[in-house]
């Protein structure tokens, strides 16, 4: 993962993501807080509505209590003709003052819609005594009422009023939206049950209570309704859900009759907060339904602002990443790319950067460092080349006296023997050797190296007559290849002086050359006595400049051979061509020694890649 991606990921992870999490948590906490506070407020509102409704019903309870106390209902039940007790036709002269006042109050009460009595002592038509008439309403007969479960409940209340809401018992109250009071009437002298009063009041006062709530602007999105414990909607101020079960419009199952409860659910297809307050004196509950969207308007505004701010921050992050971060990471990427070039050995790179900030300082520091490293590297290369040349000059200077010593010794012997012709030839051969040896060029052609080798071998044959024969097999096309001068002569010298020492047969030296995968292989093979394993350990030591192994220290090594022979050739090849080139020695006491000299082919080095592949 590059730096640009890391920085952008860090910005998103450390800023955008926490901001989103904070926004979501704040939104949830705010929503919960709104729901909790609204539930408390709604509880107080429903309690106030309950008190108002209770006051209306208690007022009617007081009215009927007054009627019982003045024996108005008792007199209506014991009249000669109870069926003619309608207040519209009653003879006011037969009543005392308190009875007349109560009947006037009852008659003039604006909320009373209908009232009648069930005579517990009567039967047939005389069992129902009408106080207020009502058109298009047939009263349930007393026999049917006695069979109704409500009759036993009223009797068990023993005079305490029982209130029925609209639509609860339409067979008793009819289909009008009225509230009905049913209570047992007693004769006050003996507390004898004499009748059952049924009084219906209009819902004007209750409707006025809900209308006053709807006029409040804060309650415009809130609907109130009255529901019984069975879930039947008794009263809906909007006249929409009257008489319907509340479960038909609310997805959540609710158990009525308990304590105050408030929850969020779908009501009539809209997400709402539903609050329920149970009226303890009645089997009813007040229900408020508030649209959640109206309550969460401020929260939604906050959410919109938060989303907008988050998007702006994200856009700013992307812009910052594309403009400023690209500049920073791009400059760093360029420096990293140039550093990799430096790792590959290219010390001529320079980072171009504008500005006065830290990136400019970093680029300038990188350039200065590369220049210093390049200068040090060139200085080291120069010193190494000078050191290698010095080592080669020392080796070559040591080789020249070695050749001269051996050759002059042979010429001296021939001169003593008065072999003038042979001396002349020896001097000619020595001249060829010296002409090549004193050249300033480190490399000569393989043909010149062979000419030098032949002069040397001929001189040695004068010295060691009948000791050995030689054969040189070099293809003509390879004679133009470049080799280090004095490469083959020390190897052949090693064969003559050490390989043929003490042999009882004629030695043979075979010199050959071939090319293989971009390399020249020069091979010197003899049939001498070979090299022992302990002596091969010394050649293993020649591979490095480290300390000698214990086996080499204990050997009496010919220092001239070690310094000027095979070791000299191996060191010169390694210094001049590199550590991947050098000598490979294979030797046995029965088959002789094979020394291969591996050097690069200059023709191969001059080819391009396609020519090398074809080769």
Coordinates of C-alpha atoms in Angstrom, one line a residue:
X1 CA 0.0 0.0 0.0
X2 CA 1.6 3.3 -1.1
X3 CA 1.7 6.5 1.0
X4 CA -1.2 8.2 -0.8
X5 CA -3.5 5.3 -0.1
X6 CA -2.4 5.2 3.5
X7 CA -3.0 8.9 4.1
X8 CA -6.4 8.8 2.5
X9 CA -7.3 5.7 4.4
X10 CA -6.1 7.3 7.7
X11 CA -8.2 10.4 6.9
X12 CA -11.3 8.4 6.3
X13 CA -10.7 6.0 9.2
X14 CA -9.7 8.6 11.8
X15 CA -12.0 11.5 10.8
X16 CA -14.8 10.6 8.4
X17 CA -15.7 7.3 10.1
X18 CA -15.7 8.7 13.7
X19 CA -17.7 11.7 12.4
X20 CA -20.3 9.3 10.9
X21 CA -20.4 7.2 14.1
X22 CA -20.8 10.3 16.2
X23 CA -23.6 11.6 14.0
X24 CA -25.4 8.2 14.1
X25 CA -25.0 8.0 17.9
X26 CA -26.1 11.6 18.3
X27 CA -29.1 11.0 16.1
X28 CA -30.1 7.9 18.0
X29 CA -29.6 9.6 21.4
X30 CA -31.6 12.6 20.2
X31 CA -34.4 10.5 18.9
X32 CA -34.6 8.5 22.1
X33 CA -34.5 11.7 24.1
X34 CA -37.3 13.2 22.0
X35 CA -39.4 10.1 22.4
X36 CA -38.8 10.0 26.2
X37 CA -39.6 13.7 26.7
X38 CA -42.7 13.5 24.5
X39 CA -43.9 10.4 26.4
X40 CA -43.7 12.3 29.7
X41 CA -45.5 15.3 28.2
X42 CA -48.1 13.1 26.7
X43 CA -48.7 11.3 30.0
X44 CA -49.4 14.7 31.7
X45 CA -51.8 15.6 28.8
X46 CA -53.7 12.4 29.0
X47 CA -54.0 12.7 32.7
X48 CA -55.5 16.2 32.3
X49 CA -57.9 14.9 29.7
X50 CA -58.8 12.0 32.0
X51 CA -59.6 14.5 34.8
X52 CA -61.7 16.6 32.5
X53 CA -63.7 13.6 31.3
X54 CA -64.0 12.4 34.8
X55 CA -65.4 15.8 35.9
X56 CA -68.1 15.6 33.1
X57 CA -69.2 12.2 34.2
X58 CA -69.0 13.0 37.9
X59 CA -71.3 16.0 37.2
X60 CA -73.9 13.7 35.7
X61 CA -73.4 11.3 38.6
X62 CA -74.2 14.2 41.0
X63 CA -77.3 15.0 38.9
X64 CA -78.7 11.5 39.2
X65 CA -77.6 11.4 42.9
X66 CA -79.8 14.4 43.5
X67 CA -82.7 12.7 41.7
X68 CA -82.4 9.7 44.0
X69 CA -82.1 11.9 47.0
X70 CA -85.3 13.8 46.1
X71 CA -87.2 10.6 45.4
X72 CA -88.0 11.8 41.9
X73 CA -87.2 8.3 40.4
X74 CA -89.0 6.6 43.3
X75 CA -92.1 8.6 42.7
X76 CA -92.0 7.8 39.0
X77 CA -91.8 4.1 39.7
X78 CA -94.7 4.1 42.2
X79 CA -97.0 6.3 40.1
X80 CA -100.4 4.9 39.1
X81 CA -99.4 4.9 35.5
X82 CA -95.6 4.6 35.4
X83 CA -95.7 4.6 31.6
X84 CA -96.7 8.3 31.6
X85 CA -93.9 9.8 33.5
X86 CA -92.4 11.8 30.7
X87 CA -91.1 15.1 32.1
X88 CA -92.8 16.9 29.3
X89 CA -96.3 15.9 30.4
X90 CA -95.9 15.4 34.2
X91 CA -98.1 17.3 36.5
X92 CA -95.9 19.7 38.3
X93 CA -98.5 20.4 40.9
X94 CA -98.2 17.0 42.5
X95 CA -94.5 17.4 43.2
X96 CA -92.9 19.2 46.2
X97 CA -90.5 22.1 45.7
X98 CA -87.3 20.1 45.6
X99 CA -88.8 17.6 43.2
X100 CA -89.9 20.3 40.9
X101 CA -86.5 22.0 41.0
X102 CA -84.7 18.7 40.2
X103 CA -87.1 17.9 37.4
X104 CA -86.5 21.4 35.9
X105 CA -82.8 20.8 36.2
X106 CA -83.1 17.4 34.6
X107 CA -85.3 18.8 31.8
X108 CA -83.1 21.8 31.2
X109 CA -79.8 20.0 31.3
X110 CA -78.3 20.4 27.8
X111 CA -76.3 17.2 27.8
X112 CA -79.1 14.7 28.6
X113 CA -80.2 12.9 25.5
X114 CA -82.5 10.2 26.8
X115 CA -83.4 8.7 30.2
X116 CA -85.6 5.9 31.3
X117 CA -86.1 3.5 34.2
X118 CA -86.4 -0.2 34.5
X119 CA -89.1 -1.1 37.2
X120 CA -87.8 -4.0 39.2
X121 CA -91.4 -4.6 40.5
X122 CA -93.2 -4.3 37.3
X123 CA -93.7 -6.6 34.3
X124 CA -94.6 -6.3 30.7
X125 CA -94.9 -2.8 29.3
X126 CA -95.0 -1.3 32.8
X127 CA -91.4 -2.5 33.5
X128 CA -90.0 0.4 31.4
X129 CA -90.7 4.0 32.6
X130 CA -89.7 6.7 30.2
X131 CA -88.4 10.0 31.5
X132 CA -87.1 11.5 28.3
X133 CA -88.4 10.4 25.0
X134 CA -86.1 9.8 22.0
X135 CA -87.2 9.4 18.4
X136 CA -86.1 6.4 16.4
X137 CA -84.9 4.5 19.5
X138 CA -86.4 1.3 20.8
X139 CA -85.6 0.6 24.4
X140 CA -84.4 -2.9 25.3
X141 CA -87.1 -4.7 27.2
X142 CA -86.6 -5.4 30.8
X143 CA -86.7 -9.2 30.2
X144 CA -83.9 -8.9 27.6
X145 CA -81.9 -6.6 29.8
X146 CA -82.2 -9.1 32.7
X147 CA -80.7 -11.7 30.4
X148 CA -77.8 -9.4 29.5
X149 CA -74.5 -9.8 31.3
X150 CA -74.6 -6.1 32.1
X151 CA -77.6 -6.6 34.4
X152 CA -75.6 -8.6 36.9
X153 CA -72.7 -6.2 36.8
X154 CA -75.1 -3.2 37.5
X155 CA -76.7 -5.1 40.4
X156 CA -73.2 -6.0 41.8
X157 CA -72.3 -2.3 41.8
X158 CA -75.2 -1.7 44.2
X159 CA -76.0 1.8 43.2
X160 CA -72.6 2.9 41.9
X161 CA -73.0 4.3 38.4
X162 CA -71.8 2.2 35.5
X163 CA -70.8 4.2 32.4
X164 CA -71.0 2.8 28.9
X165 CA -69.1 4.4 26.0
X166 CA -70.4 4.8 22.4
X167 CA -70.5 1.6 20.4
X168 CA -69.8 -0.7 23.4
X169 CA -73.3 -2.0 23.8
X170 CA -75.3 -0.7 20.8
X171 CA -78.3 -3.0 21.7
X172 CA -78.7 -0.9 24.9
X173 CA -77.3 2.5 23.9
X174 CA -78.2 2.6 20.2
X175 CA -75.9 3.8 17.4
X176 CA -75.6 7.4 18.4
X177 CA -72.2 8.6 19.9
X178 CA -73.5 9.1 23.4
X179 CA -72.3 8.1 26.8
X180 CA -74.7 6.1 28.9
X181 CA -75.0 5.9 32.7
X182 CA -76.7 2.8 34.2
X183 CA -77.2 2.6 38.0
X184 CA -79.4 0.9 40.5
X185 CA -82.2 2.9 42.2
X186 CA -83.0 2.2 45.9
X187 CA -85.9 3.3 48.0
X188 CA -84.2 5.5 50.7
X189 CA -86.3 4.4 53.6
X190 CA -85.6 0.7 53.4
X191 CA -82.7 0.7 50.9
X192 CA -84.8 -1.6 48.7
X193 CA -83.9 -2.0 45.1
X194 CA -86.8 -0.6 43.1
X195 CA -85.4 0.2 39.6
X196 CA -82.5 0.7 37.2
X197 CA -81.9 4.2 35.8
X198 CA -80.5 4.5 32.2
X199 CA -79.4 8.0 31.3
X200 CA -77.7 8.9 28.0
X201 CA -75.8 12.2 27.7
X202 CA -74.5 13.8 24.6
X203 CA -70.7 14.0 24.0
X204 CA -70.7 17.7 23.7
X205 CA -68.6 18.4 26.8
X206 CA -66.2 15.6 25.9
X207 CA -65.9 16.8 22.3
X208 CA -65.2 20.3 23.6
X209 CA -62.3 18.9 25.6
X210 CA -60.7 17.3 22.6
X211 CA -61.5 20.3 20.4
X212 CA -59.6 22.6 22.8
X213 CA -56.6 20.2 22.5
X214 CA -56.7 20.2 18.7
X215 CA -56.7 24.0 18.7
X216 CA -53.2 23.9 20.3
X217 CA -50.6 24.3 17.5
X218 CA -48.3 21.9 19.3
X219 CA -50.9 19.2 19.0
X220 CA -51.8 19.6 15.3
X221 CA -50.1 16.3 14.5
X222 CA -51.6 14.5 17.5
X223 CA -54.8 12.5 17.5
X224 CA -56.6 11.5 20.7
X225 CA -59.2 8.8 21.1
X226 CA -61.0 6.9 23.8
X227 CA -60.6 3.1 23.7
X228 CA -62.1 0.5 26.0
X229 CA -60.1 -2.4 27.5
X230 CA -61.1 -4.7 24.7
X231 CA -59.4 -2.4 22.1
X232 CA -62.6 -0.9 20.7
X233 CA -62.3 2.7 19.7
X234 CA -65.3 4.4 21.5
X235 CA -64.7 8.0 20.5
X236 CA -62.6 9.5 17.7
X237 CA -62.8 13.3 17.5
X238 CA -62.1 13.0 13.7
X239 CA -65.1 10.7 13.3
X240 CA -62.9 8.3 11.2
X241 CA -62.2 5.3 13.5
X242 CA -65.3 5.3 15.7
X243 CA -66.4 1.8 16.4
X244 CA -63.3 0.1 14.9
X245 CA -60.9 -2.1 16.8
X246 CA -57.6 -0.3 17.3
X247 CA -55.6 -3.4 16.2
X248 CA -57.0 -2.9 12.7
X249 CA -54.9 0.3 12.3
X250 CA -52.0 -0.5 14.7
X251 CA -49.5 -3.3 14.0
X252 CA -48.4 -3.8 17.6
X253 CA -50.4 -5.9 20.0
X254 CA -51.4 -3.9 23.1
X255 CA -52.8 -5.0 26.5
X256 CA -55.1 -2.3 27.8
X257 CA -55.9 -1.7 31.5
X258 CA -52.4 -1.5 32.8
X259 CA -50.1 1.5 33.7
X260 CA -49.1 4.2 31.3
X261 CA -47.3 3.0 28.2
X262 CA -45.7 4.7 25.3
X263 CA -44.0 3.1 22.2
X264 CA -43.1 3.7 18.6
X265 CA -45.1 1.8 16.0
X266 CA -46.9 2.1 12.7
X267 CA -50.4 3.5 13.1
X268 CA -52.7 3.7 10.1
X269 CA -49.7 3.2 7.8
X270 CA -47.5 6.0 9.4
X271 CA -44.7 5.7 11.8
X272 CA -46.0 7.2 15.1
X273 CA -45.6 7.4 18.8
X274 CA -48.6 5.8 20.6
X275 CA -49.2 6.6 24.3
X276 CA -51.9 4.9 26.4
X277 CA -53.2 6.1 29.7
X278 CA -55.8 3.9 31.6
X279 CA -58.7 5.7 33.3
X280 CA -58.8 3.7 36.6
X281 CA -62.4 4.4 37.5
X282 CA -63.7 3.3 34.1
X283 CA -62.8 0.5 31.8
X284 CA -61.5 2.9 29.3
X285 CA -58.1 4.2 28.1
X286 CA -57.1 7.5 26.5
X287 CA -54.9 7.0 23.5
X288 CA -52.8 9.7 21.8
X289 CA -51.2 9.1 18.4
X290 CA -48.4 11.5 17.2
X291 CA -46.7 11.3 13.9
X292 CA -43.0 10.7 14.3
X293 CA -42.1 12.8 11.3
X294 CA -43.6 15.9 13.0
X295 CA -41.6 15.2 16.2
X296 CA -38.4 14.5 14.5
X297 CA -38.4 17.5 12.2
X298 CA -35.5 19.1 14.1
X299 CA -33.7 15.8 14.2
X300 CA -34.1 15.4 10.5
X301 CA -32.9 18.9 9.9
X302 CA -29.8 18.0 12.0
X303 CA -29.4 14.8 10.1
X304 CA -29.5 16.6 6.8
X305 CA -27.0 19.2 7.9
X306 CA -24.8 16.4 9.2
X307 CA -24.9 14.5 5.9
X308 CA -24.2 17.7 4.1
X309 CA -21.2 18.5 6.3
X310 CA -19.9 14.9 6.0
X311 CA -20.2 15.1 2.2
X312 CA -18.4 18.4 2.1
X313 CA -15.6 17.0 4.4
X314 CA -15.3 13.9 2.2
X315 CA -15.2 16.1 -0.9
X316 CA -12.5 18.2 0.7
X317 CA -10.6 15.1 1.6
X318 CA -10.7 13.8 -1.9
X319 CA -9.6 17.3 -3.2
X320 CA -6.9 17.4 -0.6
X321 CA -5.7 13.9 -1.6
X322 CA -5.8 14.8 -5.3
X323 CA -4.1 18.2 -5.1
X324 CA -1.9 18.5 -2.1
X325 CA -1.4 14.8 -1.2
X326 CA -0.6 13.9 -4.8
X327 CA 2.1 16.6 -4.8
X328 CA 3.6 15.3 -1.5
X329 CA 3.4 11.6 -2.3
X330 CA 4.3 12.1 -5.9
X331 CA 7.5 13.9 -4.9
X332 CA 8.3 11.2 -2.4
X333 CA 7.6 8.5 -5.1
X334 CA 10.0 10.3 -7.5
X335 CA 12.7 10.3 -4.8
X336 CA 12.0 6.6 -4.1
X337 CA 12.2 5.8 -7.8
X338 CA 15.6 7.6 -8.1
X339 CA 16.8 5.8 -4.9
X340 CA 16.1 2.5 -6.6
X341 CA 18.2 3.7 -9.6
X342 CA 21.0 4.5 -7.3
X343 CA 20.7 1.0 -5.8
X344 CA 21.1 -0.3 -9.3
X345 CA 24.4 1.6 -9.7
X346 CA 23.2 4.8 -11.5
X347 CA 24.8 7.7 -9.7
X348 CA 24.0 10.3 -12.3
X349 CA 20.3 10.8 -11.2
X350 CA 19.1 14.2 -10.1
X351 CA 15.7 15.0 -8.6
X352 CA 14.2 18.3 -9.9
X353 CA 11.9 20.0 -7.4
X354 CA 10.6 23.5 -7.1
X355 CA 9.5 25.3 -4.0
X356 CA 10.8 26.2 -0.6
X357 CA 9.1 23.6 1.6
X358 CA 10.5 20.4 3.2
X359 CA 10.1 18.4 0.0
X360 CA 12.6 20.8 -1.7
X361 CA 15.0 20.3 1.2
X362 CA 14.5 16.5 1.0
X363 CA 15.2 16.5 -2.8
X364 CA 18.2 18.8 -2.4
X365 CA 19.6 16.6 0.3
X366 CA 19.1 13.5 -1.8
X367 CA 20.9 15.1 -4.8
X368 CA 23.8 16.2 -2.5
X369 CA 24.0 12.7 -1.0
X370 CA 24.0 11.1 -4.5
X371 CA 26.7 13.5 -5.7
X372 CA 28.9 12.6 -2.7
X373 CA 28.3 8.9 -3.0
X374 CA 29.1 9.2 -6.8
X375 CA 32.3 11.0 -6.0
X376 CA 33.3 8.5 -3.4
X377 CA 32.4 5.6 -5.7
X378 CA 34.4 7.1 -8.6
X379 CA 37.3 7.7 -6.2
X380 CA 37.2 4.1 -5.0
X381 CA 37.0 2.8 -8.6
X382 CA 40.0 4.9 -9.6
X383 CA 41.9 3.7 -6.6
X384 CA 41.0 0.1 -7.3
X385 CA 42.1 0.4 -11.0
X386 CA 45.3 2.0 -9.9
X387 CA 45.9 -0.8 -7.4
X388 CA 45.1 -3.5 -10.0
X389 CA 47.4 -2.0 -12.5
X390 CA 50.1 -1.8 -9.9
X391 CA 49.6 -5.4 -9.0
X392 CA 49.8 -6.4 -12.7
X393 CA 53.0 -4.4 -13.2
X394 CA 54.5 -6.2 -10.1
X395 CA 53.5 -9.6 -11.4
X396 CA 54.8 -8.8 -14.9
X397 CA 58.1 -7.4 -13.5
X398 CA 58.5 -10.7 -11.5
X399 CA 57.8 -12.8 -14.6
X400 CA 60.4 -11.1 -16.9
X401 CA 63.5 -12.0 -14.7
X402 CA 62.2 -15.5 -14.5
X403 CA 62.1 -15.9 -18.3
X404 CA 65.5 -14.2 -18.7
X405 CA 67.2 -16.4 -16.1
X406 CA 66.1 -19.7 -17.6
X407 CA 66.8 -18.6 -21.2
X408 CA 70.2 -17.1 -20.5
X409 CA 71.2 -20.2 -18.6
X410 CA 70.3 -22.3 -21.7
X411 CA 72.2 -19.9 -24.1
X412 CA 75.3 -20.1 -21.8
X413 CA 75.3 -23.9 -22.0
X414 CA 75.1 -23.8 -25.8
X415 CA 77.8 -21.2 -26.0
X416 CA 80.1 -23.3 -23.9
X417 CA 79.4 -26.2 -26.2
X418 CA 80.2 -24.0 -29.2
X419 CA 76.8 -24.5 -30.7
X420 CA 76.7 -21.2 -32.6
X421 CA 73.7 -22.0 -34.8
X422 CA 71.7 -23.1 -31.8
X423 CA 72.8 -20.0 -29.9
X424 CA 71.6 -17.9 -32.8
X425 CA 68.2 -19.6 -32.8
X426 CA 68.0 -19.3 -29.1
X427 CA 68.8 -15.6 -29.2
X428 CA 66.1 -15.2 -31.9
X429 CA 63.5 -17.0 -29.8
X430 CA 64.5 -14.9 -26.8
X431 CA 64.1 -11.7 -28.8
X432 CA 60.5 -12.7 -29.7
X433 CA 59.8 -13.4 -26.1
X434 CA 61.2 -10.1 -24.9
X435 CA 59.5 -8.1 -27.7
X436 CA 56.1 -9.4 -26.5
X437 CA 56.9 -9.1 -22.8
X438 CA 58.0 -5.5 -22.9
X439 CA 54.9 -4.3 -24.6
X440 CA 52.8 -1.8 -22.6
X441 CA 49.5 -3.5 -23.7
X442 CA 48.1 -5.8 -21.0
X443 CA 46.2 -7.7 -23.7
X444 CA 47.5 -9.2 -26.9
X445 CA 46.0 -11.4 -29.6
X446 CA 45.8 -15.1 -29.0
X447 CA 48.1 -15.5 -32.1
X448 CA 50.8 -13.4 -30.5
X449 CA 50.4 -15.4 -27.3
X450 CA 50.9 -18.6 -29.3
X451 CA 54.0 -17.2 -31.0
X452 CA 55.4 -16.3 -27.6
X453 CA 54.5 -19.8 -26.3
X454 CA 56.2 -21.5 -29.3
X455 CA 59.4 -19.5 -28.7
X456 CA 59.4 -20.5 -25.1
X457 CA 58.8 -24.2 -25.9
X458 CA 61.5 -24.3 -28.5
X459 CA 64.0 -22.8 -26.0
X460 CA 62.9 -25.4 -23.4
X461 CA 63.4 -28.2 -25.9
X462 CA 67.0 -27.0 -26.3
X463 CA 67.4 -27.2 -22.6
X464 CA 65.6 -30.6 -22.1
X465 CA 66.2 -32.6 -25.2
X466 CA 64.0 -35.7 -25.6
X467 CA 62.1 -34.8 -22.5
X468 CA 58.8 -33.8 -24.1
X469 CA 57.0 -33.0 -27.3
X470 CA 54.2 -30.5 -27.7
X471 CA 51.2 -29.9 -29.9
X472 CA 49.2 -26.6 -30.3
X473 CA 45.7 -26.9 -31.7
X474 CA 44.2 -23.3 -32.0
X475 CA 41.6 -22.7 -34.7
X476 CA 42.6 -19.8 -37.0
X477 CA 39.4 -17.9 -36.4
X478 CA 40.2 -17.7 -32.6
X479 CA 43.8 -16.4 -33.0
X480 CA 42.4 -12.8 -33.3
X481 CA 40.8 -13.0 -29.8
X482 CA 42.3 -10.9 -27.0
X483 CA 44.0 -12.5 -24.0
X484 CA 46.3 -11.4 -21.2
X485 CA 49.9 -11.7 -22.3
X486 CA 51.9 -14.4 -20.6
X487 CA 48.9 -16.5 -19.8
X488 CA 49.8 -19.8 -21.4
X489 CA 53.6 -19.8 -20.8
X490 CA 53.5 -20.1 -17.0
X491 CA 51.1 -23.0 -17.3
X492 CA 53.3 -24.8 -19.8
X493 CA 56.3 -24.1 -17.6
X494 CA 54.5 -25.8 -14.7
X495 CA 54.1 -28.9 -16.9
X496 CA 57.8 -29.0 -17.9
X497 CA 59.4 -28.3 -14.5
X498 CA 57.0 -30.3 -12.2
X499 CA 54.8 -32.5 -14.3
X500 CA 57.7 -34.3 -16.1
X501 CA 60.0 -34.4 -13.1
X502 CA 61.4 -37.9 -12.8
X503 CA 59.3 -39.6 -15.5
X504 CA 60.6 -42.6 -17.4
X505 CA 58.8 -41.8 -20.6
X506 CA 58.5 -39.0 -23.0
X507 CA 56.2 -36.2 -21.9
X508 CA 53.5 -34.7 -24.1
X509 CA 52.0 -31.2 -23.8
X510 CA 48.8 -30.5 -25.7
X511 CA 47.5 -26.9 -26.0
X512 CA 44.0 -26.3 -27.3
X513 CA 41.4 -23.6 -27.4
X514 CA 37.6 -23.3 -28.1
X515 CA 34.8 -21.0 -27.4
X516 CA 31.8 -21.8 -25.2
X517 CA 28.8 -19.6 -24.4
X518 CA 30.6 -16.3 -24.7
X519 CA 33.9 -17.6 -23.1
X520 CA 37.2 -18.7 -24.4
X521 CA 38.6 -21.9 -22.9
X522 CA 42.4 -22.3 -23.1
X523 CA 43.4 -25.8 -22.1
X524 CA 46.9 -27.1 -21.2
X525 CA 47.1 -30.9 -20.8
X526 CA 50.1 -33.1 -20.0
X527 CA 50.7 -36.7 -19.2
X528 CA 53.0 -36.1 -16.3
X529 CA 53.1 -37.3 -12.7
X530 CA 50.0 -35.2 -11.8
X531 CA 49.4 -33.1 -8.6
X532 CA 48.8 -34.6 -5.2
X533 CA 45.6 -33.7 -3.1
X534 CA 47.7 -31.8 -0.7
X535 CA 49.2 -29.7 -3.5
X536 CA 45.7 -29.1 -4.9
X537 CA 44.8 -27.6 -1.6
X538 CA 47.3 -24.9 -2.2
X539 CA 45.6 -24.1 -5.5
X540 CA 42.3 -23.9 -3.6
X541 CA 44.0 -21.3 -1.4
X542 CA 44.9 -19.3 -4.5
X543 CA 41.2 -18.5 -5.1
X544 CA 41.3 -15.8 -2.4
X545 CA 43.7 -13.5 -0.6
X546 CA 42.9 -15.0 2.8
X547 CA 45.3 -16.8 5.1
X548 CA 46.9 -20.0 4.1
X549 CA 45.3 -23.3 5.2
X550 CA 47.2 -25.4 7.7
X551 CA 48.0 -28.0 5.0
X552 CA 49.7 -25.2 2.9
X553 CA 51.7 -23.9 5.8
X554 CA 53.3 -27.3 6.4
X555 CA 54.4 -27.8 2.8
X556 CA 57.7 -26.8 1.4
X557 CA 56.4 -24.8 -1.4
X558 CA 58.5 -23.6 -4.3
X559 CA 58.1 -19.9 -3.8
X560 CA 59.1 -19.1 -7.3
X561 CA 56.5 -21.3 -8.8
X562 CA 53.9 -20.2 -6.3
X563 CA 54.5 -16.5 -7.0
X564 CA 55.3 -16.5 -10.7
X565 CA 53.5 -19.6 -12.1
X566 CA 50.0 -20.8 -11.8
X567 CA 49.2 -18.3 -9.0
X568 CA 50.3 -15.4 -11.1
X569 CA 48.0 -16.4 -14.0
X570 CA 45.1 -16.9 -11.7
X571 CA 45.5 -13.6 -9.9
X572 CA 46.0 -11.6 -13.1
X573 CA 42.8 -13.1 -14.7
X574 CA 40.8 -12.4 -11.5
X575 CA 42.0 -8.9 -11.2
X576 CA 41.5 -8.1 -14.9
X577 CA 38.3 -9.9 -15.8
X578 CA 36.6 -10.5 -12.4
X579 CA 36.1 -13.3 -9.9
X580 CA 33.8 -15.3 -12.3
X581 CA 36.9 -16.1 -14.5
X582 CA 40.1 -18.0 -13.6
X583 CA 41.7 -21.4 -13.6
X584 CA 40.2 -24.9 -13.2
X585 CA 42.7 -27.7 -12.4
X586 CA 42.0 -31.5 -12.7
X587 CA 44.9 -33.8 -11.9
X588 CA 45.6 -37.5 -11.3
X589 CA 48.8 -39.5 -10.7
X590 CA 48.1 -41.8 -13.6
X591 CA 46.7 -39.5 -16.3
X592 CA 48.5 -36.2 -15.7
X593 CA 47.1 -32.7 -15.3
X594 CA 44.6 -30.6 -17.2
X595 CA 44.5 -26.9 -16.6
X596 CA 41.7 -24.9 -18.1
X597 CA 41.9 -21.1 -18.3
X598 CA 38.4 -19.4 -18.7
X599 CA 38.4 -15.9 -20.0
X600 CA 35.7 -13.8 -21.7
X601 CA 35.4 -13.8 -25.5
X602 CA 35.8 -10.2 -26.7
X603 CA 33.7 -11.0 -29.8
X604 CA 30.8 -12.1 -27.6
X605 CA 31.1 -8.9 -25.5
X606 CA 30.8 -6.8 -28.6
X607 CA 27.5 -8.5 -29.7
X608 CA 24.1 -7.1 -28.9
X609 CA 21.5 -9.1 -27.0
X610 CA 19.8 -10.6 -30.2
X611 CA 23.1 -11.8 -31.6
X612 CA 24.0 -13.4 -28.3
X613 CA 20.7 -15.2 -28.2
X614 CA 21.2 -16.5 -31.7
X615 CA 24.7 -17.6 -30.8

